[in-house]
Amino acid sequence: MADYTLKIRRFDPESGEPAYWVDYGVELPPERSVLDGILQIKDREDASLAIRCSCRAAICGSCGVRINGKSALACNTRIGDAAERSRNGSITIEPMGNMPVVKDLITDMEAVHWKKVRRVVPWLLPAEDPPENSEYIVPAEAMLDVTQAMACIHCGVCVSACLSLEVDPEFIGPAALAKAYRFVGDPRDGEHEGRLRDLAADPHGIYDCTHCFACVEVCPKDVAPMDQIMRLRRRATGDHEIKDDNNGYGHEKAFVSLVEKYGTLHEAQLLPRSFGQGSLVRGQTEPGAVKQLVESLPTALRGLKSGKVSPKKALIHPKLPDQKQVRRIFKEIESKDERLELNLYIVGENAGDEEGAMAEGSGET
Amino acid sequence: MKLAYWPGCVSRGFTPELHGSVAKVAPLLDLELVELDRASCCGAGVVAEHNQELVDSLNARTFAMAQAVDGAAGMMNICSTCQGAQSECQERLDASSEYRRGVNIHLKPENLSYERQDGWWNKNFMWLLVEEIGLDALRDKVKRPLEGLRIAPFYGCYVVRPTKRLGFADHPERDQYLDQIIEALGGEAVDYAGARKCCGFPVITMNRTTSLRQAGRHLADAIDAGADCLVTPCPLCHLNLDMQQPAAASFVERDLDVPVLHLPQMVGLALGLDPKELGMTKHVVSTKDVQRKIAQLAAAA
């Protein structure tokens, strides 16, 4: 048994008062959960403290909160660990971020999370009618690639942690986009390209993710939503060559081709390149490129003015020795028919030194 | 300490003052750097988005070159983004000997091969300072304590998340190092909301509004917390926080005017180097006020 202090953010919309903090003492063994602590307070001190919970075993996904600022399931966080990571010994507990608070630790999942999930059409749109008196049959390997996205329990913890959502509430967000990949990666779905075109064209879609790993860090089920967003991008650009108004397609193509050509990246050429391999003057640009060029000019000029970049440096790429080897590796790998991929979610870390650990293609062909 | 040194792309492109300041600071820390000049871009997440085998092969090649440097204790990078992208590849390469064999096929024509070796590491300068040099040793080398300088740490996503991949099990305080270094150098670490958030750089060409709202918000938070400057171990964060700062101001509808230092510049200042030789005159947001404070410290010493 140990004593812990839980500093909980309280809020009651009916009171008309702003949110406030209250310290509560609880007594629990360190291996018990933060949720156990909250329930002890409800039981012994203040029954009006509101929290949503059910299974207490990280299955139902109801008890998402922020513990010491980090989004997590309360039932999935040991109170002893939380105390170790707290400042000055008291564990702070707040409702999840990026969504409205209903009362105390309960947030409105409908207003943000479920609305966004519906946005991605979260059901199968079959390519054809099911066989008569039967169901669709797919080989088990074909579904491996989407098992990670399917592990989502819709707790909203990633939505709470998302740093893009924090500045752009219209971002479709990590949970909904992971759900989108669940269907884009499903061989039975007939609308892969349509789904991807929709998500690539939306200014708050797949190219609005800032690649910050916040969702990967907090997900209690290791769904790695950001990885699913990267898979959506890979399919949008690689498989369907979808050119979008956000210039996500152009950016990836330009980046990869510069690394192929020079070995290293040359930012001064990245922007003009990402407008397209064609001539800017003749209008052979990617969609949205001219607007971006105009917007980025002041920044480029500031770089020149501060002495960071010389005009020569802006135009001529530094040559590194032996870059033909990099080009050779590009050629070898890009000419292969099948992508060699290792998905650690499927094979497990350190399990890989055994036979058969490699998931060739991982279903992504 | 001899190290295989991977400077990355941006430190030799748009933030040459970073590469330059490392060259000045390394000898003062007894670091002998062997530059991996044939190595390629880490992919920064974008090549990974394009093709996993490709990005793993390119970084396995870099690791193999580093392992071939005779007598090197390990590999050092100076960019949070390189650290994150390379750690991601290393995690996969180390997980499966079969996968490693598949990747090493592409390195064979150069007689290179990446081998999983216990004890071999790739650490960015921030990790290296704390774990290999040590805060006490660093403190002993300080010639000009940064007294009175209020410095807001900006870590960059790729050295703090995901903790599982980034060795936090063995080094649980890796998300505190920048604060610890600031204090070891005699400065005051400023506590503010944005220290471990995203600078917005990865979407600067794809979604300027999201990108610069992020940069602007963190800069504003640091200013409101009383920071004289920010410091970052990531040159990409530096691009969005310094170079884009005048543009970011309009996205948060307020004035922003706070200098952003590279980590080696801050270390160099405390070790007695001159702001000019650390490239501090090559920033978009003027570092004049920081330079003035440093000059006063020097006068007092």
XYZ file of C-alpha atoms in Angstrom:
666
model
C 0.000 0.000 0.000
C 1.129 3.519 -0.736
C -0.364 6.983 -0.496
C -0.833 9.005 -3.659
C -2.143 12.482 -4.405
C -4.397 12.838 -7.435
C -4.822 16.403 -8.660
C -8.017 16.277 -10.709
C -9.465 18.912 -12.995
C -13.155 19.337 -12.154
C -15.785 21.033 -14.273
C -19.535 21.199 -13.973
C -21.211 23.066 -16.832
C -24.440 23.472 -14.863
C -22.694 25.402 -12.088
C -21.717 28.267 -14.363
C -18.245 28.221 -12.760
C -14.966 27.690 -14.634
C -12.988 24.470 -14.266
C -10.939 24.074 -11.071
C -8.385 21.678 -9.561
C -8.896 19.521 -6.470
C -6.289 17.379 -4.671
C -7.436 13.983 -3.407
C -5.505 11.417 -1.392
C -5.800 7.723 -2.261
C -4.289 4.586 -0.790
C -3.438 1.778 -3.198
C -0.656 -0.673 -4.078
C 1.537 0.809 -6.860
C 0.542 -1.827 -9.420
C -3.122 -0.799 -9.304
C -4.414 1.577 -11.966
C -5.037 5.300 -12.006
C -8.668 4.393 -12.691
C -8.739 2.431 -9.420
C -7.545 5.607 -7.719
C -10.287 7.711 -9.310
C -12.929 5.149 -8.375
C -11.660 5.100 -4.789
C -12.191 8.880 -4.620
C -15.712 8.447 -6.013
C -16.375 5.756 -3.464
C -14.905 7.373 -0.374
C -14.830 11.131 -0.911
C -16.974 12.578 -3.647
C -19.523 10.522 -5.559
C -20.177 13.449 -7.904
C -16.768 13.067 -9.602
C -17.595 12.055 -13.183
C -15.609 9.516 -15.219
C -16.719 7.143 -17.959
C -15.489 3.577 -17.531
C -16.566 -0.008 -17.957
C -14.210 -2.940 -18.537
C -11.156 -1.737 -16.538
C -8.959 -3.840 -18.838
C -8.135 -1.628 -21.854
C -10.771 -3.284 -24.010
C -13.794 -0.999 -23.981
C -11.850 2.243 -24.486
C -14.058 4.379 -22.224
C -11.670 5.891 -19.670
C -9.390 8.069 -21.810
C -7.923 10.993 -19.815
C -4.671 12.957 -19.658
C -2.334 11.822 -16.884
C 0.497 14.263 -16.148
C -0.313 15.831 -19.507
C -0.037 12.567 -21.451
C -3.136 11.058 -23.014
C -3.820 7.488 -21.860
C -6.451 5.071 -20.629
C -6.753 5.443 -16.851
C -7.228 1.685 -16.486
C -4.060 0.972 -18.455
C -1.732 3.193 -16.409
C -0.244 1.994 -13.128
C -0.663 4.513 -10.355
C 2.898 3.891 -9.143
C 4.325 4.655 -12.603
C 2.180 7.766 -12.889
C 3.476 8.991 -9.521
C 7.074 8.440 -10.647
C 6.520 10.525 -13.742
C 4.655 13.290 -11.946
C 6.092 16.614 -10.943
C 6.338 17.214 -7.188
C 4.628 13.929 -6.423
C 1.019 14.714 -7.310
C -0.504 12.982 -10.325
C -2.456 15.441 -12.493
C -5.550 14.106 -14.219
C -7.454 16.078 -16.852
C -10.110 15.242 -19.416
C -8.856 14.400 -22.932
C -7.767 17.249 -25.191
C -9.078 18.427 -28.575
C -12.707 17.743 -27.612
C -15.392 19.443 -25.509
C -15.778 18.474 -21.852
C -19.200 17.242 -20.734
C -18.387 17.054 -17.037
C -15.151 16.527 -15.055
C -13.255 13.755 -16.889
C -15.985 12.952 -19.405
C -15.558 14.352 -22.916
C -17.977 14.582 -25.806
C -16.829 11.770 -28.112
C -19.616 12.487 -30.593
C -18.642 16.098 -31.311
C -15.152 15.249 -32.580
C -14.242 11.586 -32.717
C -17.345 9.893 -34.088
C -18.075 12.739 -36.476
C -14.607 12.345 -37.968
C -14.861 8.569 -38.139
C -18.113 8.875 -40.119
C -16.319 11.310 -42.433
C -14.159 8.487 -43.843
C -17.101 6.182 -44.713
C -16.164 3.520 -42.137
C -17.744 0.532 -43.773
C -16.921 -1.790 -46.639
C -17.914 -0.644 -50.113
C -17.663 -3.997 -51.884
C -16.330 -4.221 -55.410
C -19.045 -6.678 -56.358
C -22.048 -8.476 -54.896
C -21.186 -11.295 -52.510
C -21.234 -14.774 -54.051
C -24.679 -16.339 -53.865
C -25.451 -18.214 -50.616
C -21.925 -17.488 -49.430
C -19.641 -14.750 -48.126
C -16.550 -13.019 -49.484
C -13.526 -15.237 -49.008
C -10.069 -13.676 -48.873
C -6.767 -15.362 -48.040
C -5.746 -14.714 -44.426
C -2.407 -13.166 -45.524
C -4.269 -10.502 -47.448
C -5.731 -9.176 -44.205
C -2.449 -9.091 -42.235
C -1.681 -5.591 -43.401
C -4.864 -4.147 -41.871
C -4.836 -6.046 -38.578
C -3.007 -3.196 -36.891
C -5.663 -0.663 -37.935
C -8.372 -3.145 -36.919
C -6.994 -3.251 -33.355
C -8.400 0.242 -32.711
C -10.884 0.400 -29.817
C -11.980 3.999 -30.535
C -10.952 5.337 -27.159
C -9.992 8.713 -28.646
C -6.641 8.853 -26.833
C -4.806 9.593 -30.122
C -7.337 12.303 -30.972
C -6.618 13.839 -27.579
C -2.857 13.840 -28.187
C -2.879 14.949 -31.854
C -0.745 18.049 -32.373
C -2.240 18.820 -35.794
C -5.759 18.822 -34.374
C -4.559 21.233 -31.710
C -4.045 23.909 -34.363
C -6.472 22.668 -37.024
C -9.701 21.318 -35.507
C -10.847 20.377 -39.013
C -8.042 17.815 -39.454
C -9.649 14.416 -40.014
C -7.312 13.121 -37.350
C -5.408 9.956 -36.460
C -8.231 7.603 -35.409
C -10.443 8.283 -38.418
C -7.544 8.064 -40.870
C -6.387 4.771 -39.350
C -9.955 3.587 -39.878
C -9.764 4.765 -43.493
C -6.678 2.616 -44.042
C -8.539 -0.344 -42.618
C -10.708 -0.197 -45.782
C -8.100 1.053 -48.249
C -6.014 -1.979 -47.261
C -8.948 -4.391 -47.455
C -8.891 -6.436 -50.679
C -12.705 -6.715 -50.693
C -13.257 -2.958 -50.857
C -13.988 -1.569 -54.317
C -13.363 2.104 -53.640
C -9.657 2.251 -52.777
C -8.875 4.936 -55.302
C -12.011 6.944 -54.603
C -11.310 6.936 -50.881
C -7.700 7.986 -51.437
C -8.649 10.781 -53.870
C -11.091 12.113 -51.302
C -8.529 12.040 -48.449
C -5.699 13.471 -50.548
C -7.800 16.332 -51.922
C -9.090 17.408 -48.511
C -6.810 20.184 -47.124
C -7.468 18.635 -43.701
C -6.800 15.089 -44.916
C -3.727 12.848 -45.152
C -1.345 15.729 -45.911
C -2.366 17.652 -42.774
C -0.594 15.146 -40.477
C 2.650 16.700 -39.172
C 4.353 13.381 -38.525
C 4.915 14.142 -34.814
C 4.423 10.587 -33.436
C 2.089 11.835 -30.665
C -0.610 9.303 -31.655
C 1.938 6.490 -31.994
C 3.253 7.245 -28.512
C -0.089 7.181 -26.699
C -2.160 4.493 -28.449
C -2.953 1.769 -25.887
C -3.374 -0.827 -28.638
C -0.241 -0.045 -30.718
C -2.324 0.895 -33.752
C 0.304 3.525 -34.686
C -2.252 5.719 -36.480
C 0.496 7.862 -38.043
C 1.952 4.772 -39.715
C -1.476 4.081 -41.209
C -1.582 7.667 -42.521
C 1.836 7.104 -44.121
C 0.474 3.927 -45.724
C -2.444 5.942 -47.112
C 0.046 8.424 -48.586
C 2.166 5.613 -50.023
C -0.836 4.133 -51.775
C -2.118 7.516 -52.935
C 1.183 8.497 -54.551
C 2.771 5.133 -55.364
C -0.180 3.004 -56.417
C -2.594 5.580 -57.786
C -0.381 8.582 -58.675
C -2.948 10.892 -57.129
C -1.975 14.531 -57.654
C -3.528 16.638 -54.935
C -4.042 20.365 -54.423
C -1.999 20.221 -51.188
C 1.048 19.188 -53.227
C 1.642 16.110 -51.066
C 2.286 14.129 -54.240
C 4.731 16.700 -55.586
C 6.552 16.963 -52.270
C 7.162 13.239 -51.994
C 8.212 12.862 -55.634
C 10.576 15.842 -55.422
C 12.122 14.727 -52.149
C 12.734 11.176 -53.293
C 14.093 12.182 -56.698
C 16.531 14.690 -55.158
C 17.873 12.070 -52.749
C 18.190 9.654 -55.655
C 20.062 12.158 -57.772
C 22.306 13.782 -55.176
C 22.281 11.452 -52.162
C 21.432 14.283 -49.828
C 18.564 16.706 -49.782
C 18.930 20.217 -51.064
C 16.123 22.301 -49.617
C 16.655 25.177 -52.011
C 15.662 22.861 -54.841
C 12.970 20.987 -52.969
C 10.308 23.623 -53.272
C 10.675 24.457 -56.966
C 11.009 20.742 -57.707
C 7.885 19.842 -55.824
C 5.955 22.007 -58.271
C 6.554 19.360 -60.849
C 9.188 18.016 -63.161
C 7.792 20.106 -65.986
C 8.367 23.759 -66.734
C 6.865 26.328 -64.430
C 6.743 28.865 -67.246
C 4.744 26.568 -69.478
C 2.365 25.852 -66.656
C 3.373 22.202 -66.271
C 3.094 22.328 -62.513
C 1.397 20.269 -59.887
C -1.951 21.609 -58.684
C -1.588 24.357 -56.085
C 2.078 24.841 -56.865
C 2.041 28.423 -58.107
C 0.267 29.604 -54.972
C 2.886 27.864 -52.833
C 5.743 29.329 -54.831
C 4.417 32.836 -54.281
C 3.890 32.168 -50.581
C 7.374 30.798 -50.065
C 9.273 33.580 -51.861
C 9.540 35.894 -48.825
C 11.054 33.033 -46.809
C 13.592 32.260 -49.503
C 14.542 35.948 -49.662
C 14.973 36.061 -45.884
C 17.349 33.086 -46.150
C 19.452 34.947 -48.698
C 19.381 38.189 -46.736
C 20.522 36.645 -43.449
C 23.568 35.176 -45.158
C 22.416 31.601 -44.468
C 22.270 30.815 -48.131
C 24.306 32.269 -50.949
C 22.713 32.584 -54.390
C 25.284 30.070 -55.623
C 24.325 27.619 -52.917
C 20.664 28.062 -53.744
C 21.269 27.061 -57.332
C 24.003 24.470 -57.246
C 23.658 21.253 -55.340
C 26.662 20.234 -53.242
C 28.254 17.149 -54.793
C 29.056 14.355 -52.404
C 31.483 11.599 -53.396
C 30.299 8.202 -54.538
C 26.637 9.014 -55.038
C 26.362 6.580 -57.914
C 26.033 3.893 -55.242
C 22.915 5.597 -53.905
C 21.468 5.694 -57.408
C 22.276 2.002 -57.828
C 20.389 1.125 -54.621
C 17.399 3.171 -55.793
C 17.408 1.344 -59.095
C 17.706 -2.109 -57.544
C 14.848 -1.562 -55.132
C 12.475 0.456 -57.268
C 12.635 -2.028 -60.113
C 11.393 -4.850 -57.854
C 7.835 -6.023 -58.355
C 7.125 -6.591 -54.693
C 7.786 -4.323 -51.740
C 9.944 -5.927 -49.053
C 8.493 -4.788 -45.754
C 8.942 -5.757 -42.154
C 5.955 -4.938 -39.972
C 7.039 -5.156 -36.344
C 3.418 -5.105 -35.215
C 2.919 -8.420 -36.964
C 6.268 -10.141 -36.415
C 7.000 -8.693 -32.958
C 10.205 -7.054 -31.770
C 13.168 -9.349 -31.318
C 11.017 -12.238 -32.440
C 12.566 -11.684 -35.804
C 15.683 -13.742 -35.483
C 13.564 -16.825 -35.902
C 12.669 -18.325 -39.209
C 9.758 -16.928 -41.111
C 9.694 -13.633 -39.252
C 9.720 -11.559 -42.366
C 6.440 -10.574 -43.885
C 7.389 -10.269 -47.512
C 5.244 -7.706 -49.228
C 3.118 -7.450 -46.101
C 0.185 -7.533 -48.450
C 1.294 -4.222 -49.951
C 1.980 -5.054 -53.523
C 36.411 10.270 -28.031
C 36.501 9.260 -31.673
C 33.139 9.254 -33.446
C 31.702 8.515 -36.860
C 29.889 11.753 -37.616
C 26.750 12.127 -39.728
C 26.005 15.847 -40.198
C 22.787 15.367 -42.192
C 21.541 17.450 -45.107
C 20.079 20.577 -43.564
C 23.176 21.379 -41.502
C 25.100 21.643 -44.744
C 22.274 23.373 -46.616
C 19.993 25.941 -45.052
C 21.550 25.933 -41.551
C 25.295 25.991 -42.312
C 25.816 27.700 -38.951
C 24.928 24.377 -37.290
C 27.579 22.335 -39.071
C 30.069 25.157 -38.490
C 29.371 25.403 -34.780
C 29.801 21.644 -34.297
C 33.246 21.926 -35.893
C 34.165 24.636 -33.364
C 32.700 22.928 -30.307
C 33.867 19.329 -30.905
C 37.585 19.865 -30.069
C 36.643 21.664 -26.839
C 34.706 18.535 -25.834
C 37.587 16.247 -26.894
C 35.506 14.798 -29.730
C 37.334 13.590 -32.820
C 34.818 13.542 -35.667
C 35.216 11.366 -38.741
C 32.665 12.738 -41.196
C 30.638 10.202 -43.188
C 30.770 12.217 -46.394
C 29.526 9.435 -48.671
C 26.433 8.734 -46.580
C 23.005 9.707 -47.901
C 19.945 11.477 -46.558
C 18.162 9.652 -43.693
C 14.884 10.005 -45.588
C 13.313 12.231 -42.915
C 10.182 10.086 -42.907
C 9.442 10.947 -46.538
C 11.504 8.178 -48.157
C 9.987 5.800 -45.568
C 6.560 6.942 -46.717
C 7.671 6.110 -50.272
C 9.456 2.759 -49.810
C 10.526 0.998 -46.615
C 13.154 -1.279 -48.128
C 14.754 1.741 -49.765
C 14.995 3.852 -46.630
C 16.239 0.904 -44.580
C 18.919 0.153 -47.172
C 20.117 3.762 -47.326
C 20.401 4.018 -43.540
C 21.908 0.528 -43.200
C 24.574 1.800 -45.603
C 25.213 4.813 -43.354
C 25.392 2.594 -40.257
C 27.758 0.186 -42.034
C 30.060 3.081 -42.944
C 29.990 4.236 -39.324
C 30.775 0.739 -38.041
C 33.759 0.645 -40.400
C 35.352 3.736 -38.814
C 38.305 2.311 -36.936
C 38.298 3.007 -33.210
C 35.024 4.952 -33.181
C 32.968 4.685 -29.993
C 29.783 5.053 -32.037
C 27.996 7.325 -34.482
C 26.880 10.890 -33.790
C 24.200 12.872 -35.594
C 23.238 16.491 -35.006
C 19.616 16.425 -36.076
C 16.561 15.172 -34.187
C 14.938 14.190 -37.465
C 17.939 12.091 -38.517
C 17.826 10.417 -35.101
C 14.142 9.566 -35.417
C 14.301 8.345 -39.011
C 17.471 6.325 -38.403
C 16.231 4.806 -35.141
C 13.115 3.643 -36.967
C 15.229 1.855 -39.567
C 17.617 0.456 -36.979
C 14.706 -0.977 -35.013
C 13.562 -2.989 -38.039
C 17.078 -3.990 -39.066
C 17.896 -5.203 -35.552
C 14.643 -7.124 -35.197
C 15.251 -9.701 -37.902
C 18.428 -11.277 -39.239
C 16.517 -12.411 -42.313
C 15.348 -8.889 -43.085
C 18.887 -7.614 -42.445
C 20.255 -10.117 -44.939
C 17.744 -8.894 -47.524
C 18.809 -5.292 -47.000
C 22.539 -6.058 -46.891
C 22.348 -7.485 -50.430
C 22.116 -3.883 -51.630
C 25.283 -2.919 -49.735
C 27.410 -5.798 -50.969
C 28.771 -4.119 -54.135
C 30.455 -1.572 -51.843
C 31.745 -4.301 -49.505
C 29.560 -2.915 -46.753
C 27.301 -4.757 -44.352
C 25.298 -3.601 -41.351
C 25.594 -5.968 -38.410
C 23.581 -5.852 -35.235
C 26.136 -5.228 -32.500
C 25.289 -4.918 -28.836
C 26.790 -1.720 -27.578
C 27.014 -0.003 -30.979
C 25.007 3.211 -30.992
C 23.844 6.151 -33.057
C 23.252 9.147 -30.805
C 22.425 12.731 -31.510
C 24.605 15.411 -29.953
C 22.115 16.026 -27.116
C 22.109 12.376 -25.986
C 25.866 12.181 -26.393
C 26.449 15.234 -24.195
C 24.555 13.707 -21.288
C 25.272 10.009 -21.683
C 28.806 9.848 -23.063
C 30.394 13.112 -21.932
C 28.274 13.617 -18.808
C 26.762 16.713 -17.254
C 29.493 16.956 -14.604
C 32.278 16.867 -17.172
C 30.363 19.426 -19.238
C 29.956 21.675 -16.198
C 33.717 21.509 -15.600
C 34.393 22.781 -19.104
C 32.167 25.849 -18.812
C 34.188 29.055 -19.190
C 31.298 31.459 -19.353
C 28.248 30.333 -17.368
C 25.094 31.517 -19.117
C 23.893 33.227 -15.965
C 20.702 35.202 -16.227
C 19.914 33.839 -19.670
C 16.398 32.414 -19.810
C 16.394 29.645 -22.413
C 13.315 27.764 -23.646
C 14.169 24.193 -24.711
C 12.570 22.955 -27.950
C 13.267 19.228 -28.319
C 11.740 18.288 -31.672
C 9.359 15.329 -31.952
C 11.840 12.807 -33.282
C 14.000 12.592 -30.146
C 11.099 12.285 -27.705
C 8.556 10.016 -29.452
C 7.961 7.121 -29.670
C 9.675 6.395 -26.346
C 9.661 2.633 -26.954
C 11.778 2.954 -30.080
C 14.030 5.707 -28.755
C 15.620 3.846 -25.867
C 13.681 5.444 -23.021
C 13.587 2.079 -21.237
C 17.336 2.406 -20.641
C 17.430 6.217 -20.561
C 14.140 7.404 -19.060
C 15.255 11.042 -18.787
C 15.949 11.606 -22.472
C 13.033 14.038 -22.627
C 14.678 16.132 -19.875
C 18.198 16.396 -21.289
C 17.848 19.790 -22.932
C 16.657 21.271 -19.641
C 19.537 19.557 -17.828
C 22.113 20.826 -20.330
C 20.807 24.408 -20.100
C 21.196 24.264 -16.333
C 24.624 22.601 -16.470
C 25.763 25.521 -18.621
C 24.532 27.978 -16.002
C 21.397 29.116 -17.838
C 17.811 29.025 -16.669
C 15.500 26.535 -18.414
C 12.124 28.089 -19.177
C 9.048 25.952 -18.603
C 6.406 26.425 -21.328
C 3.759 24.396 -23.144
C 5.492 23.821 -26.481
C 8.838 22.287 -25.478
C 7.999 18.799 -26.759
C 5.414 19.668 -29.384
C 5.738 19.767 -33.163
C 7.352 22.759 -34.913
C 5.186 22.127 -37.988
C 8.061 21.796 -40.452
C 6.990 18.484 -42.039
C 3.887 20.115 -43.557
C 5.284 23.551 -44.401
C 4.895 22.936 -48.142
C 1.631 20.995 -47.845
C -0.324 22.876 -45.224
C 1.202 26.223 -44.413
C -1.577 27.219 -42.019
C -1.215 24.158 -39.783
C 2.565 24.403 -39.961
C 2.946 28.059 -39.038
C 0.175 28.034 -36.451
C 2.211 25.368 -34.665
C 5.500 27.260 -34.913
C 3.854 30.554 -33.979
C 2.034 29.163 -30.986
C 5.139 27.592 -29.424
C 7.208 30.727 -29.998
C 4.477 32.849 -28.432
C 4.242 30.512 -25.426
C 8.008 30.724 -24.929
C 7.915 34.531 -25.139
C 5.041 34.697 -22.649
C 7.020 32.476 -20.277
C 9.813 35.052 -20.355
C 12.324 33.339 -22.655
C 15.299 35.319 -23.991
C 15.766 32.668 -26.655
C 14.922 29.092 -27.612
C 17.409 26.296 -28.176
C 16.859 23.226 -30.349
C 18.826 20.105 -31.310
C 16.927 19.908 -34.630
C 17.803 22.008 -37.701
C 14.373 21.374 -39.241
C 12.701 22.827 -36.156
C 15.162 25.708 -36.529
C 13.936 26.366 -40.070
C 10.330 26.670 -38.955
C 11.040 28.516 -35.706
C 13.704 30.938 -36.993
C 13.525 31.245 -40.775
C 9.725 31.128 -40.893
C 9.228 33.179 -37.727
C 8.319 36.455 -39.487
C 5.700 34.554 -41.522
C 4.477 32.606 -38.482
C 3.677 35.866 -36.682
C 0.760 36.570 -39.001
C -0.726 33.122 -38.356
C -0.932 33.752 -34.613
C -1.768 37.447 -35.071
C 0.891 38.873 -32.798
C 4.488 40.033 -32.843
C 7.139 37.378 -32.425
C 10.754 38.296 -32.065
C 12.669 35.632 -30.228
C 16.002 34.191 -31.374
C 16.428 30.435 -31.762
C 19.827 28.867 -31.087
C 21.146 25.528 -32.259
C 22.234 23.327 -29.348
C 25.953 23.367 -30.305
C 25.819 27.179 -30.478
C 24.544 27.357 -26.899
C 27.221 24.910 -25.735
C 29.856 26.919 -27.614
C 28.808 30.156 -25.926
C 29.224 28.575 -22.493
C 32.579 27.105 -23.490
C 33.785 30.607 -24.260
C 33.444 30.793 -28.044
C 32.535 34.001 -29.806
C 28.934 34.329 -31.114
C 30.225 35.238 -34.553
C 32.377 32.142 -34.980
C 29.310 30.094 -33.972
C 27.428 31.578 -36.928
C 24.985 33.480 -34.747
C 24.999 36.367 -37.193
C 23.437 34.107 -39.820
C 20.010 33.781 -38.268
C 16.849 35.298 -39.657
C 15.699 36.502 -36.230
C 18.495 38.637 -34.847
C 20.482 37.164 -31.951
C 21.738 40.644 -30.987
C 20.091 40.708 -27.568
C 21.545 37.307 -26.666
C 24.953 38.458 -27.905
C 24.682 41.583 -25.775
C 23.883 39.532 -22.675
C 26.777 37.191 -23.435
C 29.119 40.167 -23.802
C 28.035 41.422 -20.385
C 28.744 38.003 -18.885
C 32.173 37.989 -20.461
C 32.840 41.434 -19.028
C 31.756 40.338 -15.586
C 33.881 37.184 -15.611
